Tab-separated table of C-alpha atoms and ligand atoms in Angstrom:
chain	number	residue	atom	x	y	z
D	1	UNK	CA	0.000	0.000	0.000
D	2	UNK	CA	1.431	3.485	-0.953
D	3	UNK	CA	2.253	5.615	2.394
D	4	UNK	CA	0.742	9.475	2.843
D	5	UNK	CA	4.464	10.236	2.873
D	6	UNK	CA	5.652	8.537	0.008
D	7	UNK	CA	6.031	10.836	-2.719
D	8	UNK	CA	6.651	8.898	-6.036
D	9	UNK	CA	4.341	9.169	-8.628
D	10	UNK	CA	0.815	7.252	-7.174
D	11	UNK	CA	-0.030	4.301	-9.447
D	12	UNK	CA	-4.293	4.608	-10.717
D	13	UNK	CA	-4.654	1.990	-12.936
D	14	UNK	CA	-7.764	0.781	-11.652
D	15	UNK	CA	-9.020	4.503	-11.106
D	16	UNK	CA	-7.836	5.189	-14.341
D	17	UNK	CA	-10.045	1.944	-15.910
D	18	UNK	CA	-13.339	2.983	-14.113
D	19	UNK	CA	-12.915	6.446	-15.469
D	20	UNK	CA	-12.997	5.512	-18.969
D	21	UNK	CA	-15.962	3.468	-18.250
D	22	UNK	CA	-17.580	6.619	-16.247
D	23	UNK	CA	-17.108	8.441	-19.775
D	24	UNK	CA	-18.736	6.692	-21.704
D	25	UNK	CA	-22.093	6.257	-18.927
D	26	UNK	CA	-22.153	9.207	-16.744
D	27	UNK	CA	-22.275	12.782	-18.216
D	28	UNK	CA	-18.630	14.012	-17.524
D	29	UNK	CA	-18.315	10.819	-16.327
D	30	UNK	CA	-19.033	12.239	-12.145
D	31	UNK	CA	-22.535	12.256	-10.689
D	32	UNK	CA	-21.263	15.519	-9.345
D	33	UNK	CA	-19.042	18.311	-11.605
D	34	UNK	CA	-16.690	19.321	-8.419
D	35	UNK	CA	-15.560	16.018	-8.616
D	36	UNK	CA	-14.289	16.084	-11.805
D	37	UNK	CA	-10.734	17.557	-11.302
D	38	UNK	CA	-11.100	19.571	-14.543
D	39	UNK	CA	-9.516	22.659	-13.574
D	40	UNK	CA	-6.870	20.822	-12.080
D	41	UNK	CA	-5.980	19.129	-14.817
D	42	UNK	CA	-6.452	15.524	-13.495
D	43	UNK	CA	-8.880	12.776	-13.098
D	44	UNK	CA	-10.404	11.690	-10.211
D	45	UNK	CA	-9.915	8.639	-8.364
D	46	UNK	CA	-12.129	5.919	-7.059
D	47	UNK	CA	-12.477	5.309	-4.121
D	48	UNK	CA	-13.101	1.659	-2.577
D	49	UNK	CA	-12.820	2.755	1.709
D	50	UNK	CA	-12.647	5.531	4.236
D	51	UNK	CA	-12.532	5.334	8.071
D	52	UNK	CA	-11.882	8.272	10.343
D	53	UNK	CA	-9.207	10.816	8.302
D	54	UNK	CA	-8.307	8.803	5.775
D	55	UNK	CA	-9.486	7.185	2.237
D	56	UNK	CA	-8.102	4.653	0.392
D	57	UNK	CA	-8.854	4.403	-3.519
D	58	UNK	CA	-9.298	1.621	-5.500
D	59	UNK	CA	-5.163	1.303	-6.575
D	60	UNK	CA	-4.798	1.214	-2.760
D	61	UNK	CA	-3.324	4.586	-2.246
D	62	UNK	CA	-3.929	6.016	1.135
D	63	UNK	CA	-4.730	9.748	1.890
D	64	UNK	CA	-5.675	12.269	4.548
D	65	UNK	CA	-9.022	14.175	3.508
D	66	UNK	CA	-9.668	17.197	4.115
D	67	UNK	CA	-12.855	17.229	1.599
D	68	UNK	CA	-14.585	15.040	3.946
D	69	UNK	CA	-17.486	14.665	2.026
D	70	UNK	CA	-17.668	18.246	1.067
D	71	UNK	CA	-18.624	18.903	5.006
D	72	UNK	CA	-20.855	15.619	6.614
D	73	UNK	CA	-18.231	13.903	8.018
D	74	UNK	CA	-17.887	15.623	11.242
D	75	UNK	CA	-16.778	13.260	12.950
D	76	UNK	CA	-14.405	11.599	10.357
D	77	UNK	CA	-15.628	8.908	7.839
D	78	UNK	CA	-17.424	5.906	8.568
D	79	UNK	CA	-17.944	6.842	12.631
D	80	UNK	CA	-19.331	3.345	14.514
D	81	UNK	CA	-21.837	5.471	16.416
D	82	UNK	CA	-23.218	6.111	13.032
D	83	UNK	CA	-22.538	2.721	11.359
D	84	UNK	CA	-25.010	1.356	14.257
D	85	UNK	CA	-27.141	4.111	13.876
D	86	UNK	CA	-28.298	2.877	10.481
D	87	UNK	CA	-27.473	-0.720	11.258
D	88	UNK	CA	-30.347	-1.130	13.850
D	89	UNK	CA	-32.798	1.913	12.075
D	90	UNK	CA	-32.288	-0.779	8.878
D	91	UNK	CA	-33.325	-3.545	10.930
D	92	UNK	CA	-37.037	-2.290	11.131
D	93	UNK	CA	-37.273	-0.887	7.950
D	94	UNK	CA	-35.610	1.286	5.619
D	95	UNK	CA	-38.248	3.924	4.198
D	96	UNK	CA	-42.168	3.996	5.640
D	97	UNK	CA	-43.151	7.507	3.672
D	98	UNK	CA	-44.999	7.303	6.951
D	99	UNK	CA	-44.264	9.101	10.234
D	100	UNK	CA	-41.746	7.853	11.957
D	101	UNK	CA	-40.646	8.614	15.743
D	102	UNK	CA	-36.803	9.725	14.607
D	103	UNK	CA	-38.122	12.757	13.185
D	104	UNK	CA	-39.539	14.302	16.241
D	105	UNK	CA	-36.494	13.363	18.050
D	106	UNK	CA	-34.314	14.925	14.847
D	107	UNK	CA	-37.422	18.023	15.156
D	108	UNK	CA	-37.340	18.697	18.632
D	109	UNK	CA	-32.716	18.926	18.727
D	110	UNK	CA	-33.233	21.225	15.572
D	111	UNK	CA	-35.583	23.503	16.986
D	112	UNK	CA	-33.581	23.375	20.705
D	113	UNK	CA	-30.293	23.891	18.738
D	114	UNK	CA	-30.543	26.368	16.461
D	115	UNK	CA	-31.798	30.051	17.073
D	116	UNK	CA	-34.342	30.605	14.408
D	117	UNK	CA	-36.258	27.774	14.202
D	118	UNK	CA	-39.207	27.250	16.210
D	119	UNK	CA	-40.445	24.391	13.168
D	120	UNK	CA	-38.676	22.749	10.692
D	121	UNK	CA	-39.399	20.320	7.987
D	122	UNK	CA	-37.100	17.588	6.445
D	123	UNK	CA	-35.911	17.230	2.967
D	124	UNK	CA	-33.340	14.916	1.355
D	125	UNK	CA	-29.950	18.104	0.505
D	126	UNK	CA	-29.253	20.739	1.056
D	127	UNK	CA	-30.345	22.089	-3.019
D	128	UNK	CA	-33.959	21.097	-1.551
D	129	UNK	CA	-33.693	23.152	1.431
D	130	UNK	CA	-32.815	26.405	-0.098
D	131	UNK	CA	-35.069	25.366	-2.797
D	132	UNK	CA	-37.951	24.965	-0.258
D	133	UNK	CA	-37.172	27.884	1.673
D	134	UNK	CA	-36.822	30.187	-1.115
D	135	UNK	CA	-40.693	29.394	-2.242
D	136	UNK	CA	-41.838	29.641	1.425
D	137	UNK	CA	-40.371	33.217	1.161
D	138	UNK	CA	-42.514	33.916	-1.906
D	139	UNK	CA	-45.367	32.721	-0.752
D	140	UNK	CA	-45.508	34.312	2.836
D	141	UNK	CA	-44.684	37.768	1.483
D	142	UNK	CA	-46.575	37.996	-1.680
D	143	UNK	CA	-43.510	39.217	-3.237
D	144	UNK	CA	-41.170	37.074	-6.209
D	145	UNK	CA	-37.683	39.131	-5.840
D	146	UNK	CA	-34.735	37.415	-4.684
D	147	UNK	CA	-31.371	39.000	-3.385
D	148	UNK	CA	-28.120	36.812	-2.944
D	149	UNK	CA	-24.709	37.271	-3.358
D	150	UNK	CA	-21.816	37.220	-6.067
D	151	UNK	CA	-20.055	34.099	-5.390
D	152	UNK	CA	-22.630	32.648	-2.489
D	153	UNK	CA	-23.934	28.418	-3.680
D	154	UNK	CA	-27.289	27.621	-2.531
D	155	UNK	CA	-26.923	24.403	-4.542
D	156	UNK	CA	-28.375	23.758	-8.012
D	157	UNK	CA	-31.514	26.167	-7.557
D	158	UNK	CA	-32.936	27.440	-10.428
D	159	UNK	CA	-33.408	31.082	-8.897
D	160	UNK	CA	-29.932	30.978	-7.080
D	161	UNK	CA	-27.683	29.713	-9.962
D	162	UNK	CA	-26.701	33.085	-10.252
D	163	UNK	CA	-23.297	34.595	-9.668
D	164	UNK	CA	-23.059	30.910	-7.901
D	165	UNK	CA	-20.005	29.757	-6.551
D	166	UNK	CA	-18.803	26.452	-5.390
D	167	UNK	CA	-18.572	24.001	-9.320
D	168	UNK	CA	-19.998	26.441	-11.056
D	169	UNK	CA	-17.721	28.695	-10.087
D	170	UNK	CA	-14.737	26.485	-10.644
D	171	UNK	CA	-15.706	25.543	-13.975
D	172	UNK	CA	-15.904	29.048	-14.871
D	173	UNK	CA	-19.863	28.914	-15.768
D	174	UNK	CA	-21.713	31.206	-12.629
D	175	UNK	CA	-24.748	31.535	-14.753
D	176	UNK	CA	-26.028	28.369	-15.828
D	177	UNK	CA	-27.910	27.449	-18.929
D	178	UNK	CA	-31.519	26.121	-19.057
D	179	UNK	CA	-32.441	28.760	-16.631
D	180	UNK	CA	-35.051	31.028	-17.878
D	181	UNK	CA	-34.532	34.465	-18.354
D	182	UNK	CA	-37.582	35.590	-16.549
D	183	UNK	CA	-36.813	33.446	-13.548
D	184	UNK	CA	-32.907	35.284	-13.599
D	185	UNK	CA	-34.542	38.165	-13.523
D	186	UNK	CA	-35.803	38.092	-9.982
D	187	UNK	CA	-32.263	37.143	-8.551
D	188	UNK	CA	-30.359	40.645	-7.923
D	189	UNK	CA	-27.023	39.592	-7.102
D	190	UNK	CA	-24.943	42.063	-5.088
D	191	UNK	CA	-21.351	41.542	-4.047
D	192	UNK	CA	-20.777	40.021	-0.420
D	193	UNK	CA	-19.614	42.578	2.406
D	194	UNK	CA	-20.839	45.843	0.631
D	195	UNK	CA	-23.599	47.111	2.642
D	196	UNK	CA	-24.093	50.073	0.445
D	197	UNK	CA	-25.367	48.064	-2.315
D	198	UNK	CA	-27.814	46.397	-0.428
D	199	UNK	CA	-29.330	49.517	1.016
D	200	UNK	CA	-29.495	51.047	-2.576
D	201	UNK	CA	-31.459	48.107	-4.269
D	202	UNK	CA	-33.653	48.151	-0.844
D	203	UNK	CA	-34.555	52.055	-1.331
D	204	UNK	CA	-34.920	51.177	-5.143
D	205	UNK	CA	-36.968	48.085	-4.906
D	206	UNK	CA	-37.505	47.345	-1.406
D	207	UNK	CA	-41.358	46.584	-1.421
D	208	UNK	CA	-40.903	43.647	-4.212
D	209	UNK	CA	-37.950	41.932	-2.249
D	210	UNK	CA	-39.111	38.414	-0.666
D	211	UNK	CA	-35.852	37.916	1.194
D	212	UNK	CA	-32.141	37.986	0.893
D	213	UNK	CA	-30.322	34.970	0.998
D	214	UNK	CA	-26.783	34.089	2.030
D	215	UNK	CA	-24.074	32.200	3.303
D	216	UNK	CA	-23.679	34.062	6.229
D	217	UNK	CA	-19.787	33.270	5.927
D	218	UNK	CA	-19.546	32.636	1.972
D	219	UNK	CA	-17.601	28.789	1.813
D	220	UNK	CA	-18.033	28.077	-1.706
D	221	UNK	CA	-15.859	30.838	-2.642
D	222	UNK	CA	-13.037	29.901	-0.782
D	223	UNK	CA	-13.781	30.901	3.047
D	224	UNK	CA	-14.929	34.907	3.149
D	225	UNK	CA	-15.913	36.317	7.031
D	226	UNK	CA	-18.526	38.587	6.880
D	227	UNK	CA	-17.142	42.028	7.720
D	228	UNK	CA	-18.364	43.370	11.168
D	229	UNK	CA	-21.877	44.601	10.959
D	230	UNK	CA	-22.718	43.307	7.949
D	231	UNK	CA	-25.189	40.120	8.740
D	232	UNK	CA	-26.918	42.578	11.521
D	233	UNK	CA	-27.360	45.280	8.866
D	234	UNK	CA	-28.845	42.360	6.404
D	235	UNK	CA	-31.237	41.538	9.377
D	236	UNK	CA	-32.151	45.373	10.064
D	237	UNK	CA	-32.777	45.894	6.117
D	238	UNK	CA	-35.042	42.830	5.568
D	239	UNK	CA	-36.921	43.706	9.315
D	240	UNK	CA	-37.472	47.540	7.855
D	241	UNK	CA	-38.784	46.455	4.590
D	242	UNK	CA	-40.850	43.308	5.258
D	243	UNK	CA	-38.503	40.992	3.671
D	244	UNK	CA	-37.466	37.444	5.087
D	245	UNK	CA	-33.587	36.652	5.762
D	246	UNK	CA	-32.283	33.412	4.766
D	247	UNK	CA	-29.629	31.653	6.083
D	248	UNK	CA	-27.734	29.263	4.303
D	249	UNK	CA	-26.461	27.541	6.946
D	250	UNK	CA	-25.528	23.881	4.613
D	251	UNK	CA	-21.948	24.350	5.250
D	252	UNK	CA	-21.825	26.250	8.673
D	253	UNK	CA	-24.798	24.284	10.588
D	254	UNK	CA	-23.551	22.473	13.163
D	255	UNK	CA	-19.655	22.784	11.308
D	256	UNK	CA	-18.471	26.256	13.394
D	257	UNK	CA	-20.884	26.119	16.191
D	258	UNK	CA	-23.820	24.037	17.713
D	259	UNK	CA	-26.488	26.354	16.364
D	260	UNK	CA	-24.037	27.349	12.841
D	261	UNK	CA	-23.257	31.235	12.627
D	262	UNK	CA	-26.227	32.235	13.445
D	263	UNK	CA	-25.295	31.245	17.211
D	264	UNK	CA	-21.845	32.851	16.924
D	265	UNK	CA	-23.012	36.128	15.436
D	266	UNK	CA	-26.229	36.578	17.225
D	267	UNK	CA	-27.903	37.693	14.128
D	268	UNK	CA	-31.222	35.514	13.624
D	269	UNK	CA	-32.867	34.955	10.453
D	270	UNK	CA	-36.487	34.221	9.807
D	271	UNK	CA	-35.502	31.181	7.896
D	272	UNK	CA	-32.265	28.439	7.768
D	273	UNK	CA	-31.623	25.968	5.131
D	274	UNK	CA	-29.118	23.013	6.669
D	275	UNK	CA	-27.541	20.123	5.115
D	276	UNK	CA	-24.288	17.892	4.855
D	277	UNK	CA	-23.318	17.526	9.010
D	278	UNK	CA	-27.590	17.132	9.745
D	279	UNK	CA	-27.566	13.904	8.070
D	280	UNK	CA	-24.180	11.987	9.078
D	281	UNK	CA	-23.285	11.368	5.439
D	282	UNK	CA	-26.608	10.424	4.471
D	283	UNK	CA	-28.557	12.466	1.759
D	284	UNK	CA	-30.698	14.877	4.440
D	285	UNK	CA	-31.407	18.635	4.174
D	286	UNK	CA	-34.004	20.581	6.410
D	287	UNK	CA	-35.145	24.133	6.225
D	288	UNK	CA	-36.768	25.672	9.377
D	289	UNK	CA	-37.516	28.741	11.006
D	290	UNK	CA	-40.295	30.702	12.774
D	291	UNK	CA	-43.846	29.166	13.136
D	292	UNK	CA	-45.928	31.860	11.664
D	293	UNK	CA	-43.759	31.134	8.342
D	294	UNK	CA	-43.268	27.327	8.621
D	295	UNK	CA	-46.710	27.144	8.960
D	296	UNK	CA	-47.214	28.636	5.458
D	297	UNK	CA	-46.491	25.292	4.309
D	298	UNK	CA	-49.043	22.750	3.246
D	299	UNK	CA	-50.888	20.886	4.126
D	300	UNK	CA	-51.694	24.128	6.680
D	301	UNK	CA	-50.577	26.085	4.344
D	302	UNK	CA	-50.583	27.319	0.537
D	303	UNK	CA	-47.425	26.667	0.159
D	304	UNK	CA	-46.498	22.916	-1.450
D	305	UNK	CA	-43.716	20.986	-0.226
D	306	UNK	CA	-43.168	17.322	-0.476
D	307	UNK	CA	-40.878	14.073	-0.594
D	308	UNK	CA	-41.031	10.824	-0.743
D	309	UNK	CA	-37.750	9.940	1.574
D	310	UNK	CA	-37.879	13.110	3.755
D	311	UNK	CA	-37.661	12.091	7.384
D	312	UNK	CA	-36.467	8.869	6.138
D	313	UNK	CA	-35.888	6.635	9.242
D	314	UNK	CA	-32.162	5.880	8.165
D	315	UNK	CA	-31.058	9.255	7.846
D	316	UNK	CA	-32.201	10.205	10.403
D	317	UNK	CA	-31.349	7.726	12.845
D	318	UNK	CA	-27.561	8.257	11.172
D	319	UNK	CA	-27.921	12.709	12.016
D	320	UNK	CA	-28.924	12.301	15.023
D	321	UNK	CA	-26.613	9.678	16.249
D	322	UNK	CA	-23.734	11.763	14.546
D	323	UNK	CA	-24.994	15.724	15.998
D	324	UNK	CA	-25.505	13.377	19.277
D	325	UNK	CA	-22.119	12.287	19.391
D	326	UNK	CA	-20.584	15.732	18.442
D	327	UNK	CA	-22.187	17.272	21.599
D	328	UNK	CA	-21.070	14.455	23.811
D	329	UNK	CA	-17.278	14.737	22.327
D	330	UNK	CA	-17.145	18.529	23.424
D	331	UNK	CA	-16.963	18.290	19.350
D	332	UNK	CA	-16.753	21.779	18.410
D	333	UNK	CA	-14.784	22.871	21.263
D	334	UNK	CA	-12.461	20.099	19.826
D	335	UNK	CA	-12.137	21.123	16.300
D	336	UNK	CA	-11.507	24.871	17.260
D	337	UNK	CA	-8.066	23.599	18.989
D	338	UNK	CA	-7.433	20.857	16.264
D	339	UNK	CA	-8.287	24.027	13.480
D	340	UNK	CA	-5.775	26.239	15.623
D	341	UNK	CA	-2.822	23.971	15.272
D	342	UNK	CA	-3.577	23.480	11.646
D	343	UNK	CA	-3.799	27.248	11.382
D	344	UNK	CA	-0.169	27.923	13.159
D	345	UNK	CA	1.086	24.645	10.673
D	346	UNK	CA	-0.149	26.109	7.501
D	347	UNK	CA	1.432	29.659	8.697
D	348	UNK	CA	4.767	28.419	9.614
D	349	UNK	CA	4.202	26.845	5.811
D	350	UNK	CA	3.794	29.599	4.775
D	351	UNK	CA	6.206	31.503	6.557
D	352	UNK	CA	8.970	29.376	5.820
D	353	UNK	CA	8.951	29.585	2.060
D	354	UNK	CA	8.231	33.116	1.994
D	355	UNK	CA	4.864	33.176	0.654
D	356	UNK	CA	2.234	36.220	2.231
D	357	UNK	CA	-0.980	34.233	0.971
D	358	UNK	CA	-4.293	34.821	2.660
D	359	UNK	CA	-5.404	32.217	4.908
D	360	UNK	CA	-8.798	32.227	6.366
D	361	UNK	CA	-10.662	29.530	9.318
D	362	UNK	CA	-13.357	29.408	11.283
D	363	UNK	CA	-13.320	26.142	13.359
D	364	UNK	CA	-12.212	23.538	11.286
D	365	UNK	CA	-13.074	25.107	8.065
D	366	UNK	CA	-10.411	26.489	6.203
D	367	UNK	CA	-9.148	28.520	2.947
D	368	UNK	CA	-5.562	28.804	1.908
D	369	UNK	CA	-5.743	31.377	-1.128
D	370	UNK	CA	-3.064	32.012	-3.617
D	371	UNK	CA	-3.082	35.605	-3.449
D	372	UNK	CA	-1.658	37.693	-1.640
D	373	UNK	CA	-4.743	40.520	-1.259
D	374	UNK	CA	-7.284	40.809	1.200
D	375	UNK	CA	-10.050	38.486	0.294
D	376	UNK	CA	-13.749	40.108	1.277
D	377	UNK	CA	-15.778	39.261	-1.464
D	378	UNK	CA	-15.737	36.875	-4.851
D	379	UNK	CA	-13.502	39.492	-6.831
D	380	UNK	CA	-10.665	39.708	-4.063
D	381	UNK	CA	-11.353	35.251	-4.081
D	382	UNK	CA	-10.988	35.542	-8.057
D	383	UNK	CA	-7.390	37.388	-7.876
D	384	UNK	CA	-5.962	34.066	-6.601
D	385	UNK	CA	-2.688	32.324	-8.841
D	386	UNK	CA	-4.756	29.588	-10.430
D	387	UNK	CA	-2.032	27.895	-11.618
D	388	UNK	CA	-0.155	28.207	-8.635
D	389	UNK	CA	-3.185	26.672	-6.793
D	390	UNK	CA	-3.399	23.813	-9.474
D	391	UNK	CA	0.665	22.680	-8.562
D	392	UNK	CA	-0.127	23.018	-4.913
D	393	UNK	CA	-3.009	20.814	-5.475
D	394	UNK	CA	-0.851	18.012	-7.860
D	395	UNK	CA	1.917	18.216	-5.158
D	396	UNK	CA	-0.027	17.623	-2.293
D	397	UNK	CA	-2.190	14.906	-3.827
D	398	UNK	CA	1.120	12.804	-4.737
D	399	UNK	CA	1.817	13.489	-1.122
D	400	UNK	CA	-0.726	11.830	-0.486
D	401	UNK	CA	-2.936	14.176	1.386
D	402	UNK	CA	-6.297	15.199	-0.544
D	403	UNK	CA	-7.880	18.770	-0.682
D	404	UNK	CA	-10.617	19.838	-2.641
D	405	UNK	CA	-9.453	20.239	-6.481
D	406	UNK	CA	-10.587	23.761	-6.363
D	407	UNK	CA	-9.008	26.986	-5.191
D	408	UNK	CA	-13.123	27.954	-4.531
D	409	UNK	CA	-13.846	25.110	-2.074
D	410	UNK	CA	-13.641	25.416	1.807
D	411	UNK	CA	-10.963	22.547	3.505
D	412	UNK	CA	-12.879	20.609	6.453
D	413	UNK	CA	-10.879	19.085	9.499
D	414	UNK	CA	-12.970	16.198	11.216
D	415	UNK	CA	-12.796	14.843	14.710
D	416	UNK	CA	-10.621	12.045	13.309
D	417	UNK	CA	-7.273	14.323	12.485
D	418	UNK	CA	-4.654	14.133	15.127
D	419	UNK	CA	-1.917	16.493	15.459
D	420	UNK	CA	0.315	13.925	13.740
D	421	UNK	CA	-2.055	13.797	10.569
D	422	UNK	CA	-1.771	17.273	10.546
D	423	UNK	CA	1.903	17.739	11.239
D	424	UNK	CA	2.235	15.081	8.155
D	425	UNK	CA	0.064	17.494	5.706
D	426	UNK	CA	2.072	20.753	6.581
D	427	UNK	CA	5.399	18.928	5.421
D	428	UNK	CA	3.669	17.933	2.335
D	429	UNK	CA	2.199	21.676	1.822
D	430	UNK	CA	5.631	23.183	2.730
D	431	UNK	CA	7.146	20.877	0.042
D	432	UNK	CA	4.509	21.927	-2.073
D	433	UNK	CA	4.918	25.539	-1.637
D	434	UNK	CA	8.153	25.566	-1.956
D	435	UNK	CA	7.736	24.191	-4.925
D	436	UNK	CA	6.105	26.840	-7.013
E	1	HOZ	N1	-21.756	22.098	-1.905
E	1	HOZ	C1	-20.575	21.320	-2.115
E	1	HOZ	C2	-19.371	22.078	-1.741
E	1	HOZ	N2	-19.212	23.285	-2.367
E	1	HOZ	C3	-20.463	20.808	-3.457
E	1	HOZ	C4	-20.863	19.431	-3.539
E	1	HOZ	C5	-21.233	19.120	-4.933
E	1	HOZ	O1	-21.618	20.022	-5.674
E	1	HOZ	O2	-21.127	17.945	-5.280
């Protein structure tokens, strides 16, 4: 088996194999485009395991991940609490599309967790929540405009794939085809952290506004803060003008804090979309917030909102075991001191070889950008050395240690990283960096 340390060239025959036959099945030959390493200039690999930091693809190469499943696995991959979490939920059943008693239990720690919601409702992503919680907005205010931000993903939302960031930003297409003009339309964009611009298009257009939407910190554009005041100022906006916030909490819910950003900052939206972490690698998505909204939804409501698998027993049993077991680890208490020593790694990196690049983390998520500017919104994210990112990247893969294969995606430590793993991935970055 080939060693995170070795560094001769990684053998992916096998990977290589499946890839071909991916081609010729599967559009682009990934289920997902982030996965497809275009940008980097690679393929991607297979994988056949993963258990706690570590995968292992189908050529047996080992790596440290810091993808993690693009954010679910919290607690590292394949976790036993959530293994037997799904284990016994399977043995009774795997789908009812009938209440089932997990989802009051799942209900009741969303609703006691995090700040704005008083009533929440299940889905299956974290595409479906925004999706869900952008027509709520609609239909409780009367109103069809939408505001987000340059750079901000709410996944593949018609009305949000705007200005989007996270593949569609790597791939260089923000705007996507095959959605309609008039539906564009009633998405102003606006660039993150400029408060001015938010105020003008609310004096301009205020009454027609349903809500503003956001990442409250942008992680599909790299990893932007907000800048201080800005969320409040969002909240005081939307309040003056009758418009709902939104939250797009998919990346930050339970990541940076028990109750996401929205705990840290004290700023409360009316509604929260949440994802990836929520459903312990399973597909689960929620959207909640306060009654007098939720309750807009059918069947109370006029607003319709449905699925098949939402609340599915499996899922849930697998969230709640994993947000269960991140509570009882003193989890994110845990990953703010395993982020810190990655932080002081990747500076001493950084230090060492002479390189000023901005490097941004909250918790255990975390940005290295190859510039060397401030980074505040998606054009300061966009001035990053590309190429430079794409060697860093190659280097550090044949290192064995796998980041996103994006300069736009946000890096995720897990419970499962010890200071060792991490020691062993600043080596590989220094080598890396000095390298360019
Ligand atoms: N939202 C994920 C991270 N940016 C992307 C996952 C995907 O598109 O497959």
């Amino acid at each position: 088996m080939t060693s995170p340390s070795s560094s001769s060239a990684r053998p992916r025959d096998l990977s290589e194999k499946l890839y071909r036959s991916a081609l010729d099945l599967i559009p682009g030959g990934v289920n997902s485009p982030v996965r497809a390493f275009r940008n980097v200039d690679g393929e991607p690999f297979f994988v056949r395991r993963a258990k706690g930091c570590r995968i292992w693809d189908v050529d047996d190469n080992e790596y440290i991940d810091y993808v993690g499943t693009w954010g679910p696995a919290i607690l590292g991959h394949a976790p036993r609490v959530v293994i037997e979490a799904v284990h016994n939920a399977a043995k009774d059943g795997v789908s009812f599309g009938i209440p089932n008693p997990y989802e009051i239990e799942m209900a009741r720690l969303l609703c006691e967790w995090v700040p704005s919601v008083e009533k929440v409702r299940m889905v299956n992503s974290g595409t479906e929540a925004t999706m869900s919680a952008i027509r709520l907005a609609r239909g409780f205010t009367g109103r069809d405009k939408l505001v987000k931000f340059e750079g901000c993903y709410h996944g593949h939302v018609d009305s949000l794939l705007v200005a989007a960031g996270s593949g569609a930003l790597t791939h260089g297409k923000p705007d996507s085809a095959g959605v309609p003009a008039a539906l564009a339309d009633l998405t102003i964009t606006l660039p993150f952290n400029d408060p001015a611009a938010v105020e003008k298009v609310f004096a301009e257009a205020g009454d027609s506004i349903a809500a503003v939407i956001l990442e409250p910190v942008p992680a599909n554009a790299g990893l932007i803060p907000p800048r201080e005041g800005f969320l409040q100022r969002l909240r005081n906006l939307t309040q003056e003008h009758g418009a709902l916030l939104i939250f797009d909490e998919v990346m930050t819910g339970f990541r940076v804090a028990r109750g996401g950003v929205q705990e840290l900052s004290g700023v409360t939206p009316d509604l929260t979309a949440l994802g990836k972490v929520i459903g312990g690698g399973l597909p689960v998505g929620a959207f909640g917030g306060r009654s007098e909204i939720m309750d807009y939804l059918a069947p109370d409501g006029p607003v319709y909102q449905a699925g098949t698998l939402s609340g599915n027993p499996l899922a849930m049993a697998a969230g709640l075991a994993q947000l269960k077991e991140l509570e009882k680890q003193d989890g994110w208490n845990r990953l703010e001191t395993l982020g810190a020593v990655f932080e002081k790694a990747v500076r001493d990196a950084l230090a060492a070889c002479g390189r000023n690049y901005t490097f941004h983390r909250l918790g255990s998520m975390f940005c290295l950008f190859f510039t060397e500017q401030e980074v505040h919104d998606l054009d300061d994210a966009k001035s990053s050395d590309l190429s430079a990112f794409k060697k860093f990247f190659g280097s550090t893969l044949e290192d064995g240690i796998y980041f996103a294969p994006s300069q736009f995606e946000t890096g995720f430590i897990s419970l499962a990283h010890s200071e060792a793993d991490i020691e062993t991935t600043a080596q590989a970055a220094a080598r890396a960096l000095a390298g360019l």
